[in-house]
Amino acid sequence: MKKACVFLTLLLLCAGVLSASVRLVLDVGPIYTNFTNHFNKNSERSIHEENLFGVNLALRAEFVKNFGVYAMTNFAFGNAYWEHWSSPDSYGGNRYKHGLVYAIDSQFGFFYAFKPRPKLEIALGAGLGIGGNGFTRKIRNTKQNVNCTNIGFGLNADVSYMFNKLVGIYGGIADTIYAPVAVSTKLEGATESKTRRGQDVRYDGIGPVSNSFSIKAGVQFVF
């Protein structure tokens, strides 16, 4: 995942360098993230849900009029998660509070910006999603640390208003659909960890589909 992030970031920088005239936009601000993982077993459906808060960082490079590339990363954290389950005859849920719960989302892709009025801009983007999430849970009175590596596809939408040529404010949403490709689990006090990939991740109670939905706002800088 780290190599992919570095490679795609280099592509973003190269696009700006090769452009004769590039407009760079940097977004920084707080974010709320709702992260869910879906797991079905027989007739029972389980949802692992996290409500987290953190920081949004995004960089856009506009190298053609209203069109360009972007890179975005969201860091969100909390200390609890929900586990919901349902079947044809029952429904229930538990809230687990054991320690650090996190979700890290990154998107790398292309965007198009609409500028209906001076100082107002609407940017719509889509691209590759790379991220990770983790949490702690109890299994038979033993704490288990779970860390997932996720790859998928994401959409991003931002609305910004500039006070002057350099500084403005923004707000927006981001939504990424993930497939967990690797899950690492470690029991507290154990000397060895275990990593599963592909279809094997289901053995750790991690389903084949995750969704990360974020609401963000903050300060925008234009260079």
mmCIF file of N, CA and C in Angstrom, residues 13-148:
data_model
loop_
_atom_site.group_PDB
_atom_site.id
_atom_site.type_symbol
_atom_site.label_atom_id
_atom_site.label_comp_id
_atom_site.label_asym_id
_atom_site.label_seq_id
_atom_site.Cartn_x
_atom_site.Cartn_y
_atom_site.Cartn_z
ATOM 1 N N LEU A 13 2.594 14.895 -8.777
ATOM 2 C CA LEU A 13 3.611 15.937 -8.845
ATOM 3 C C LEU A 13 4.133 16.125 -10.264
ATOM 4 N N CYS A 14 4.309 15.008 -10.985
ATOM 5 C CA CYS A 14 4.792 15.096 -12.361
ATOM 6 C C CYS A 14 3.804 15.836 -13.252
ATOM 7 N N ALA A 15 2.507 15.604 -13.035
ATOM 8 C CA ALA A 15 1.490 16.284 -13.844
ATOM 9 C C ALA A 15 1.589 17.786 -13.668
ATOM 10 N N GLY A 16 1.859 18.220 -12.443
ATOM 11 C CA GLY A 16 1.987 19.642 -12.196
ATOM 12 C C GLY A 16 3.254 20.217 -12.796
ATOM 13 N N VAL A 17 4.381 19.461 -12.688
ATOM 14 C CA VAL A 17 5.649 19.951 -13.203
ATOM 15 C C VAL A 17 5.633 20.086 -14.719
ATOM 16 N N LEU A 18 5.000 19.102 -15.384
ATOM 17 C CA LEU A 18 4.973 19.110 -16.840
ATOM 18 C C LEU A 18 4.007 20.141 -17.403
ATOM 19 N N SER A 19 3.143 20.668 -16.579
ATOM 20 C CA SER A 19 2.175 21.637 -17.063
ATOM 21 C C SER A 19 2.804 23.006 -17.209
ATOM 22 N N ALA A 20 2.446 23.711 -18.245
ATOM 23 C CA ALA A 20 2.965 25.064 -18.445
ATOM 24 C C ALA A 20 2.392 26.020 -17.418
ATOM 25 N N SER A 21 1.183 25.835 -17.016
ATOM 26 C CA SER A 21 0.538 26.702 -16.037
ATOM 27 C C SER A 21 -0.323 25.832 -15.144
ATOM 28 N N VAL A 22 0.078 25.718 -13.870
ATOM 29 C CA VAL A 22 -0.634 24.831 -12.960
ATOM 30 C C VAL A 22 -1.163 25.633 -11.775
ATOM 31 N N ARG A 23 -2.374 25.307 -11.371
ATOM 32 C CA ARG A 23 -3.002 25.935 -10.206
ATOM 33 C C ARG A 23 -3.108 24.875 -9.120
ATOM 34 N N LEU A 24 -2.485 25.121 -7.982
ATOM 35 C CA LEU A 24 -2.491 24.184 -6.874
ATOM 36 C C LEU A 24 -3.464 24.637 -5.796
ATOM 37 N N VAL A 25 -4.266 23.689 -5.307
ATOM 38 C CA VAL A 25 -5.249 23.971 -4.257
ATOM 39 C C VAL A 25 -5.007 23.004 -3.105
ATOM 40 N N LEU A 26 -4.829 23.547 -1.907
ATOM 41 C CA LEU A 26 -4.601 22.727 -0.716
ATOM 42 C C LEU A 26 -5.754 22.914 0.262
ATOM 43 N N ASP A 27 -6.373 21.788 0.675
ATOM 44 C CA ASP A 27 -7.471 21.791 1.654
ATOM 45 C C ASP A 27 -6.994 21.176 2.959
ATOM 46 N N VAL A 28 -7.320 21.842 4.065
ATOM 47 C CA VAL A 28 -6.981 21.333 5.395
ATOM 48 C C VAL A 28 -8.147 21.608 6.325
ATOM 49 N N GLY A 29 -8.621 20.575 7.037
ATOM 50 C CA GLY A 29 -9.727 20.808 7.954
ATOM 51 C C GLY A 29 -10.183 19.547 8.665
ATOM 52 N N PRO A 30 -11.131 19.676 9.580
ATOM 53 C CA PRO A 30 -11.657 18.516 10.322
ATOM 54 C C PRO A 30 -12.581 17.678 9.460
ATOM 55 N N ILE A 31 -12.789 16.411 9.900
ATOM 56 C CA ILE A 31 -13.607 15.484 9.130
ATOM 57 C C ILE A 31 -14.338 14.534 10.061
ATOM 58 N N TYR A 32 -15.542 14.146 9.646
ATOM 59 C CA TYR A 32 -16.291 13.075 10.310
ATOM 60 C C TYR A 32 -16.385 11.904 9.345
ATOM 61 N N THR A 33 -16.080 10.697 9.818
ATOM 62 C CA THR A 33 -16.091 9.503 8.970
ATOM 63 C C THR A 33 -16.968 8.423 9.576
ATOM 64 N N ASN A 34 -17.867 7.887 8.765
ATOM 65 C CA ASN A 34 -18.637 6.705 9.126
ATOM 66 C C ASN A 34 -18.090 5.540 8.318
ATOM 67 N N PHE A 35 -17.443 4.599 9.006
ATOM 68 C CA PHE A 35 -16.807 3.468 8.336
ATOM 69 C C PHE A 35 -17.556 2.193 8.683
ATOM 70 N N THR A 36 -17.938 1.411 7.662
ATOM 71 C CA THR A 36 -18.682 0.174 7.893
ATOM 72 C C THR A 36 -18.057 -0.967 7.104
ATOM 73 N N ASN A 37 -18.163 -2.165 7.690
ATOM 74 C CA ASN A 37 -17.766 -3.391 7.007
ATOM 75 C C ASN A 37 -18.944 -4.355 7.073
ATOM 76 N N HIS A 38 -19.235 -5.020 5.958
ATOM 77 C CA HIS A 38 -20.429 -5.862 5.846
ATOM 78 C C HIS A 38 -20.026 -7.326 5.695
ATOM 79 N N PHE A 39 -20.626 -8.169 6.543
ATOM 80 C CA PHE A 39 -20.297 -9.587 6.566
ATOM 81 C C PHE A 39 -21.588 -10.403 6.651
ATOM 82 N N ASN A 40 -21.790 -11.300 5.688
ATOM 83 C CA ASN A 40 -22.967 -12.168 5.666
ATOM 84 C C ASN A 40 -22.563 -13.623 5.886
ATOM 85 N N LYS A 41 -23.284 -14.289 6.758
ATOM 86 C CA LYS A 41 -23.044 -15.708 7.012
ATOM 87 C C LYS A 41 -24.376 -16.417 7.101
ATOM 88 N N ASN A 42 -24.623 -17.299 6.146
ATOM 89 C CA ASN A 42 -25.908 -17.978 6.037
ATOM 90 C C ASN A 42 -27.017 -16.933 5.936
ATOM 91 N N SER A 43 -27.989 -16.939 6.845
ATOM 92 C CA SER A 43 -29.089 -15.963 6.781
ATOM 93 C C SER A 43 -28.857 -14.759 7.685
ATOM 94 N N GLU A 44 -27.688 -14.697 8.338
ATOM 95 C CA GLU A 44 -27.412 -13.587 9.251
ATOM 96 C C GLU A 44 -26.517 -12.552 8.583
ATOM 97 N N ARG A 45 -26.870 -11.296 8.792
ATOM 98 C CA ARG A 45 -26.098 -10.190 8.232
ATOM 99 C C ARG A 45 -25.500 -9.376 9.373
ATOM 100 N N SER A 46 -24.190 -9.145 9.306
ATOM 101 C CA SER A 46 -23.507 -8.389 10.348
ATOM 102 C C SER A 46 -22.888 -7.128 9.751
ATOM 103 N N ILE A 47 -22.915 -6.040 10.523
ATOM 104 C CA ILE A 47 -22.324 -4.774 10.112
ATOM 105 C C ILE A 47 -21.437 -4.270 11.240
ATOM 106 N N HIS A 48 -20.195 -4.027 10.915
ATOM 107 C CA HIS A 48 -19.246 -3.413 11.841
ATOM 108 C C HIS A 48 -19.195 -1.926 11.496
ATOM 109 N N GLU A 49 -19.543 -1.049 12.463
ATOM 110 C CA GLU A 49 -19.692 0.381 12.179
ATOM 111 C C GLU A 49 -18.856 1.218 13.138
ATOM 112 N N GLU A 50 -18.148 2.193 12.569
ATOM 113 C CA GLU A 50 -17.330 3.105 13.351
ATOM 114 C C GLU A 50 -17.711 4.546 13.024
ATOM 115 N N ASN A 51 -17.881 5.387 14.053
ATOM 116 C CA ASN A 51 -18.125 6.814 13.887
ATOM 117 C C ASN A 51 -16.911 7.556 14.432
ATOM 118 N N LEU A 52 -16.145 8.181 13.525
ATOM 119 C CA LEU A 52 -14.827 8.693 13.861
ATOM 120 C C LEU A 52 -14.668 10.151 13.462
ATOM 121 N N PHE A 53 -13.698 10.822 14.094
ATOM 122 C CA PHE A 53 -13.393 12.223 13.795
ATOM 123 C C PHE A 53 -11.892 12.369 13.575
ATOM 124 N N GLY A 54 -11.519 13.289 12.675
ATOM 125 C CA GLY A 54 -10.100 13.463 12.401
ATOM 126 C C GLY A 54 -9.805 14.656 11.520
ATOM 127 N N VAL A 55 -8.832 14.460 10.609
ATOM 128 C CA VAL A 55 -8.308 15.554 9.778
ATOM 129 C C VAL A 55 -8.348 15.146 8.309
ATOM 130 N N ASN A 56 -8.706 16.100 7.465
ATOM 131 C CA ASN A 56 -8.721 15.920 6.010
ATOM 132 C C ASN A 56 -7.610 16.753 5.381
ATOM 133 N N LEU A 57 -6.835 16.132 4.494
ATOM 134 C CA LEU A 57 -5.802 16.817 3.717
ATOM 135 C C LEU A 57 -6.014 16.478 2.252
ATOM 136 N N ALA A 58 -6.026 17.489 1.400
ATOM 137 C CA ALA A 58 -6.237 17.245 -0.026
ATOM 138 C C ALA A 58 -5.426 18.236 -0.851
ATOM 139 N N LEU A 59 -4.882 17.749 -1.951
ATOM 140 C CA LEU A 59 -4.122 18.594 -2.870
ATOM 141 C C LEU A 59 -4.642 18.367 -4.280
ATOM 142 N N ARG A 60 -5.018 19.465 -4.954
ATOM 143 C CA ARG A 60 -5.481 19.397 -6.344
ATOM 144 C C ARG A 60 -4.527 20.186 -7.228
ATOM 145 N N ALA A 61 -4.238 19.638 -8.408
ATOM 146 C CA ALA A 61 -3.413 20.319 -9.401
ATOM 147 C C ALA A 61 -4.229 20.470 -10.676
ATOM 148 N N GLU A 62 -4.574 21.700 -11.015
ATOM 149 C CA GLU A 62 -5.372 21.989 -12.215
ATOM 150 C C GLU A 62 -4.420 22.380 -13.339
ATOM 151 N N PHE A 63 -4.145 21.428 -14.263
ATOM 152 C CA PHE A 63 -3.175 21.677 -15.321
ATOM 153 C C PHE A 63 -3.824 21.943 -16.670
ATOM 154 N N VAL A 64 -5.133 21.716 -16.783
ATOM 155 C CA VAL A 64 -5.918 22.136 -17.934
ATOM 156 C C VAL A 64 -7.096 22.914 -17.361
ATOM 157 N N LYS A 65 -7.666 23.836 -18.085
ATOM 158 C CA LYS A 65 -8.741 24.659 -17.555
ATOM 159 C C LYS A 65 -9.853 23.807 -16.948
ATOM 160 N N ASN A 66 -10.046 23.970 -15.643
ATOM 161 C CA ASN A 66 -11.099 23.293 -14.873
ATOM 162 C C ASN A 66 -10.883 21.784 -14.699
ATOM 163 N N PHE A 67 -9.757 21.242 -15.157
ATOM 164 C CA PHE A 67 -9.532 19.803 -15.095
ATOM 165 C C PHE A 67 -8.148 19.511 -14.537
ATOM 166 N N GLY A 68 -8.040 18.433 -13.736
ATOM 167 C CA GLY A 68 -6.732 18.103 -13.187
ATOM 168 C C GLY A 68 -6.757 16.815 -12.394
ATOM 169 N N VAL A 69 -5.764 16.647 -11.540
ATOM 170 C CA VAL A 69 -5.619 15.454 -10.703
ATOM 171 C C VAL A 69 -5.646 15.869 -9.240
ATOM 172 N N TYR A 70 -5.979 14.911 -8.375
ATOM 173 C CA TYR A 70 -6.025 15.211 -6.948
ATOM 174 C C TYR A 70 -5.535 14.028 -6.127
ATOM 175 N N ALA A 71 -5.064 14.344 -4.928
ATOM 176 C CA ALA A 71 -4.690 13.335 -3.940
ATOM 177 C C ALA A 71 -5.286 13.780 -2.610
ATOM 178 N N MET A 72 -5.951 12.867 -1.922
ATOM 179 C CA MET A 72 -6.633 13.198 -0.678
ATOM 180 C C MET A 72 -6.404 12.091 0.339
ATOM 181 N N THR A 73 -6.189 12.493 1.604
ATOM 182 C CA THR A 73 -6.038 11.536 2.696
ATOM 183 C C THR A 73 -6.829 12.009 3.897
ATOM 184 N N ASN A 74 -7.596 11.096 4.484
ATOM 185 C CA ASN A 74 -8.363 11.379 5.690
ATOM 186 C C ASN A 74 -7.867 10.487 6.827
ATOM 187 N N PHE A 75 -7.557 11.113 7.962
ATOM 188 C CA PHE A 75 -7.156 10.385 9.158
ATOM 189 C C PHE A 75 -8.257 10.565 10.198
ATOM 190 N N ALA A 76 -8.924 9.485 10.596
ATOM 191 C CA ALA A 76 -10.039 9.577 11.552
ATOM 192 C C ALA A 76 -9.850 8.537 12.656
ATOM 193 N N PHE A 77 -10.197 8.953 13.895
ATOM 194 C CA PHE A 77 -9.937 8.100 15.057
ATOM 195 C C PHE A 77 -11.106 8.143 16.034
ATOM 196 N N GLY A 78 -11.168 7.120 16.881
ATOM 197 C CA GLY A 78 -12.165 7.044 17.939
ATOM 198 C C GLY A 78 -11.748 5.982 18.941
ATOM 199 N N ASN A 79 -12.663 5.605 19.846
ATOM 200 C CA ASN A 79 -12.325 4.584 20.837
ATOM 201 C C ASN A 79 -13.417 3.533 21.003
ATOM 202 N N ALA A 80 -14.376 3.484 20.070
ATOM 203 C CA ALA A 80 -15.460 2.499 20.180
ATOM 204 C C ALA A 80 -16.016 2.183 18.800
ATOM 205 N N TYR A 81 -16.684 1.030 18.690
ATOM 206 C CA TYR A 81 -17.364 0.689 17.447
ATOM 207 C C TYR A 81 -18.624 -0.116 17.767
ATOM 208 N N TRP A 82 -19.543 -0.095 16.797
ATOM 209 C CA TRP A 82 -20.801 -0.843 16.909
ATOM 210 C C TRP A 82 -20.728 -2.108 16.072
ATOM 211 N N GLU A 83 -21.382 -3.143 16.550
ATOM 212 C CA GLU A 83 -21.565 -4.363 15.766
ATOM 213 C C GLU A 83 -23.045 -4.690 15.739
ATOM 214 N N HIS A 84 -23.662 -4.560 14.562
ATOM 215 C CA HIS A 84 -25.079 -4.846 14.381
ATOM 216 C C HIS A 84 -25.239 -6.185 13.670
ATOM 217 N N TRP A 85 -26.275 -6.905 13.996
ATOM 218 C CA TRP A 85 -26.575 -8.135 13.258
ATOM 219 C C TRP A 85 -28.082 -8.278 13.091
ATOM 220 N N SER A 86 -28.466 -8.951 12.043
ATOM 221 C CA SER A 86 -29.886 -9.155 11.773
ATOM 222 C C SER A 86 -30.081 -10.473 11.039
ATOM 223 N N SER A 87 -31.233 -11.053 11.219
ATOM 224 C CA SER A 87 -31.642 -12.278 10.533
ATOM 225 C C SER A 87 -33.138 -12.157 10.280
ATOM 226 N N PRO A 88 -33.748 -13.102 9.581
ATOM 227 C CA PRO A 88 -35.192 -13.006 9.340
ATOM 228 C C PRO A 88 -36.029 -12.919 10.617
ATOM 229 N N ASP A 89 -35.499 -13.384 11.761
ATOM 230 C CA ASP A 89 -36.300 -13.414 12.991
ATOM 231 C C ASP A 89 -35.727 -12.602 14.138
ATOM 232 N N SER A 90 -34.606 -11.876 13.923
ATOM 233 C CA SER A 90 -34.014 -11.150 15.046
ATOM 234 C C SER A 90 -33.174 -9.982 14.563
ATOM 235 N N TYR A 91 -32.919 -9.061 15.503
ATOM 236 C CA TYR A 91 -32.060 -7.912 15.234
ATOM 237 C C TYR A 91 -31.408 -7.489 16.551
ATOM 238 N N GLY A 92 -30.142 -7.102 16.508
ATOM 239 C CA GLY A 92 -29.480 -6.667 17.728
ATOM 240 C C GLY A 92 -28.189 -5.942 17.435
ATOM 241 N N GLY A 93 -27.537 -5.486 18.500
ATOM 242 C CA GLY A 93 -26.277 -4.785 18.334
ATOM 243 C C GLY A 93 -25.581 -4.552 19.655
ATOM 244 N N ASN A 94 -24.272 -4.421 19.596
ATOM 245 C CA ASN A 94 -23.459 -4.137 20.769
ATOM 246 C C ASN A 94 -22.454 -3.044 20.443
ATOM 247 N N ARG A 95 -22.148 -2.233 21.456
ATOM 248 C CA ARG A 95 -21.132 -1.199 21.317
ATOM 249 C C ARG A 95 -19.912 -1.632 22.127
ATOM 250 N N TYR A 96 -18.766 -1.718 21.431
ATOM 251 C CA TYR A 96 -17.531 -2.157 22.073
ATOM 252 C C TYR A 96 -16.593 -0.967 22.235
ATOM 253 N N LYS A 97 -16.066 -0.796 23.431
ATOM 254 C CA LYS A 97 -15.160 0.304 23.722
ATOM 255 C C LYS A 97 -13.924 -0.270 24.391
ATOM 256 N N HIS A 98 -12.851 -0.428 23.595
ATOM 257 C CA HIS A 98 -11.654 -1.086 24.109
ATOM 258 C C HIS A 98 -10.389 -0.246 23.975
ATOM 259 N N GLY A 99 -10.375 0.742 23.124
ATOM 260 C CA GLY A 99 -9.154 1.496 22.894
ATOM 261 C C GLY A 99 -9.207 2.185 21.557
ATOM 262 N N LEU A 100 -8.079 2.228 20.845
ATOM 263 C CA LEU A 100 -7.998 2.957 19.588
ATOM 264 C C LEU A 100 -8.766 2.265 18.472
ATOM 265 N N VAL A 101 -9.596 3.051 17.769
ATOM 266 C CA VAL A 101 -10.278 2.630 16.552
ATOM 267 C C VAL A 101 -9.928 3.659 15.479
ATOM 268 N N TYR A 102 -9.551 3.224 14.295
ATOM 269 C CA TYR A 102 -9.112 4.194 13.291
ATOM 270 C C TYR A 102 -9.544 3.788 11.888
ATOM 271 N N ALA A 103 -9.552 4.791 11.007
ATOM 272 C CA ALA A 103 -9.768 4.575 9.568
ATOM 273 C C ALA A 103 -8.949 5.607 8.816
ATOM 274 N N ILE A 104 -8.177 5.163 7.859
ATOM 275 C CA ILE A 104 -7.371 6.043 7.012
ATOM 276 C C ILE A 104 -7.802 5.822 5.567
ATOM 277 N N ASP A 105 -8.258 6.895 4.927
ATOM 278 C CA ASP A 105 -8.735 6.820 3.543
ATOM 279 C C ASP A 105 -7.860 7.685 2.654
ATOM 280 N N SER A 106 -7.496 7.167 1.496
ATOM 281 C CA SER A 106 -6.774 7.949 0.494
ATOM 282 C C SER A 106 -7.429 7.752 -0.865
ATOM 283 N N GLN A 107 -7.524 8.836 -1.615
ATOM 284 C CA GLN A 107 -8.020 8.786 -2.990
ATOM 285 C C GLN A 107 -7.010 9.461 -3.906
ATOM 286 N N PHE A 108 -6.805 8.879 -5.085
ATOM 287 C CA PHE A 108 -5.931 9.444 -6.106
ATOM 288 C C PHE A 108 -6.686 9.352 -7.430
ATOM 289 N N GLY A 109 -6.949 10.511 -8.046
ATOM 290 C CA GLY A 109 -7.740 10.456 -9.267
ATOM 291 C C GLY A 109 -7.803 11.773 -10.003
ATOM 292 N N PHE A 110 -8.858 11.928 -10.811
ATOM 293 C CA PHE A 110 -9.056 13.104 -11.649
ATOM 294 C C PHE A 110 -10.292 13.872 -11.189
ATOM 295 N N PHE A 111 -10.291 15.172 -11.426
ATOM 296 C CA PHE A 111 -11.431 15.999 -11.040
ATOM 297 C C PHE A 111 -11.756 17.004 -12.143
ATOM 298 N N TYR A 112 -12.986 17.471 -12.087
ATOM 299 C CA TYR A 112 -13.429 18.581 -12.949
ATOM 300 C C TYR A 112 -14.097 19.621 -12.065
ATOM 301 N N ALA A 113 -13.773 20.891 -12.280
ATOM 302 C CA ALA A 113 -14.282 21.977 -11.438
ATOM 303 C C ALA A 113 -15.264 22.846 -12.212
ATOM 304 N N PHE A 114 -16.448 23.041 -11.626
ATOM 305 C CA PHE A 114 -17.437 23.971 -12.166
ATOM 306 C C PHE A 114 -17.304 25.299 -11.415
ATOM 307 N N LYS A 115 -17.361 26.405 -12.151
ATOM 308 C CA LYS A 115 -17.218 27.720 -11.537
ATOM 309 C C LYS A 115 -18.412 28.585 -11.943
ATOM 310 N N PRO A 116 -19.557 28.363 -11.284
ATOM 311 C CA PRO A 116 -20.782 29.076 -11.681
ATOM 312 C C PRO A 116 -20.737 30.571 -11.402
ATOM 313 N N ARG A 117 -19.965 30.983 -10.385
ATOM 314 C CA ARG A 117 -19.840 32.389 -10.032
ATOM 315 C C ARG A 117 -18.404 32.692 -9.640
ATOM 316 N N PRO A 118 -18.008 33.965 -9.728
ATOM 317 C CA PRO A 118 -16.670 34.320 -9.254
ATOM 318 C C PRO A 118 -16.501 33.948 -7.781
ATOM 319 N N LYS A 119 -15.367 33.397 -7.461
ATOM 320 C CA LYS A 119 -14.987 32.985 -6.107
ATOM 321 C C LYS A 119 -15.665 31.691 -5.646
ATOM 322 N N LEU A 120 -16.641 31.175 -6.393
ATOM 323 C CA LEU A 120 -17.329 29.941 -6.023
ATOM 324 C C LEU A 120 -16.921 28.813 -6.962
ATOM 325 N N GLU A 121 -16.617 27.643 -6.390
ATOM 326 C CA GLU A 121 -16.165 26.526 -7.203
ATOM 327 C C GLU A 121 -16.754 25.224 -6.676
ATOM 328 N N ILE A 122 -17.156 24.344 -7.591
ATOM 329 C CA ILE A 122 -17.649 23.006 -7.260
ATOM 330 C C ILE A 122 -16.750 22.010 -7.979
ATOM 331 N N ALA A 123 -16.038 21.192 -7.212
ATOM 332 C CA ALA A 123 -15.098 20.224 -7.780
ATOM 333 C C ALA A 123 -15.619 18.809 -7.559
ATOM 334 N N LEU A 124 -15.696 18.037 -8.644
ATOM 335 C CA LEU A 124 -16.152 16.646 -8.591
ATOM 336 C C LEU A 124 -15.012 15.746 -9.057
ATOM 337 N N GLY A 125 -14.682 14.727 -8.234
ATOM 338 C CA GLY A 125 -13.568 13.858 -8.569
ATOM 339 C C GLY A 125 -13.874 12.387 -8.360
ATOM 340 N N ALA A 126 -13.078 11.541 -8.996
ATOM 341 C CA ALA A 126 -13.208 10.091 -8.848
ATOM 342 C C ALA A 126 -11.843 9.472 -9.052
ATOM 343 N N GLY A 127 -11.589 8.377 -8.299
ATOM 344 C CA GLY A 127 -10.297 7.748 -8.462
ATOM 345 C C GLY A 127 -10.101 6.514 -7.617
ATOM 346 N N LEU A 128 -8.878 6.044 -7.593
ATOM 347 C CA LEU A 128 -8.491 4.846 -6.847
ATOM 348 C C LEU A 128 -8.521 5.138 -5.345
ATOM 349 N N GLY A 129 -9.076 4.210 -4.584
ATOM 350 C CA GLY A 129 -9.102 4.335 -3.133
ATOM 351 C C GLY A 129 -8.145 3.343 -2.492
ATOM 352 N N ILE A 130 -7.281 3.837 -1.617
ATOM 353 C CA ILE A 130 -6.355 2.991 -0.865
ATOM 354 C C ILE A 130 -6.446 3.398 0.595
ATOM 355 N N GLY A 131 -6.667 2.464 1.485
ATOM 356 C CA GLY A 131 -6.828 2.837 2.883
ATOM 357 C C GLY A 131 -6.588 1.685 3.828
ATOM 358 N N GLY A 132 -6.855 1.962 5.083
ATOM 359 C CA GLY A 132 -6.720 0.952 6.114
ATOM 360 C C GLY A 132 -7.579 1.310 7.310
ATOM 361 N N ASN A 133 -7.958 0.313 8.075
ATOM 362 C CA ASN A 133 -8.716 0.553 9.304
ATOM 363 C C ASN A 133 -8.350 -0.509 10.325
ATOM 364 N N GLY A 134 -8.597 -0.189 11.580
ATOM 365 C CA GLY A 134 -8.250 -1.138 12.619
ATOM 366 C C GLY A 134 -9.039 -0.886 13.883
ATOM 367 N N PHE A 135 -9.083 -1.895 14.746
ATOM 368 C CA PHE A 135 -9.838 -1.793 15.991
ATOM 369 C C PHE A 135 -9.399 -2.913 16.927
ATOM 370 N N THR A 136 -9.882 -2.830 18.155
ATOM 371 C CA THR A 136 -9.624 -3.863 19.156
ATOM 372 C C THR A 136 -10.952 -4.460 19.582
ATOM 373 N N ARG A 137 -11.006 -5.774 19.739
ATOM 374 C CA ARG A 137 -12.227 -6.418 20.183
ATOM 375 C C ARG A 137 -11.884 -7.572 21.126
ATOM 376 N N LYS A 138 -12.879 -8.011 21.868
ATOM 377 C CA LYS A 138 -12.690 -9.110 22.804
ATOM 378 C C LYS A 138 -13.202 -10.419 22.207
ATOM 379 N N ILE A 139 -12.397 -11.442 22.327
ATOM 380 C CA ILE A 139 -12.791 -12.793 21.918
ATOM 381 C C ILE A 139 -12.442 -13.735 23.064
ATOM 382 N N ARG A 140 -13.478 -14.277 23.697
ATOM 383 C CA ARG A 140 -13.296 -15.180 24.842
ATOM 384 C C ARG A 140 -12.394 -14.564 25.905
ATOM 385 N N ASN A 141 -12.727 -13.325 26.287
ATOM 386 C CA ASN A 141 -12.012 -12.605 27.337
ATOM 387 C C ASN A 141 -10.570 -12.250 26.981
ATOM 388 N N THR A 142 -10.243 -12.330 25.696
ATOM 389 C CA THR A 142 -8.918 -11.946 25.224
ATOM 390 C C THR A 142 -9.044 -10.815 24.209
ATOM 391 N N LYS A 143 -8.183 -9.803 24.338
ATOM 392 C CA LYS A 143 -8.225 -8.703 23.385
ATOM 393 C C LYS A 143 -7.510 -9.084 22.096
ATOM 394 N N GLN A 144 -8.156 -8.736 20.962
ATOM 395 C CA GLN A 144 -7.598 -9.023 19.653
ATOM 396 C C GLN A 144 -7.472 -7.722 18.862
ATOM 397 N N ASN A 145 -6.267 -7.431 18.378
ATOM 398 C CA ASN A 145 -6.030 -6.261 17.540
ATOM 399 C C ASN A 145 -6.181 -6.654 16.076
ATOM 400 N N VAL A 146 -7.022 -5.923 15.356
ATOM 401 C CA VAL A 146 -7.309 -6.215 13.949
ATOM 402 C C VAL A 146 -6.930 -5.008 13.101
ATOM 403 N N ASN A 147 -6.153 -5.225 12.050
ATOM 404 C CA ASN A 147 -5.759 -4.163 11.120
ATOM 405 C C ASN A 147 -5.999 -4.634 9.693
ATOM 406 N N CYS A 148 -6.718 -3.817 8.927
ATOM 407 C CA CYS A 148 -7.112 -4.184 7.561
ATOM 408 C C CYS A 148 -6.449 -3.273 6.535
#
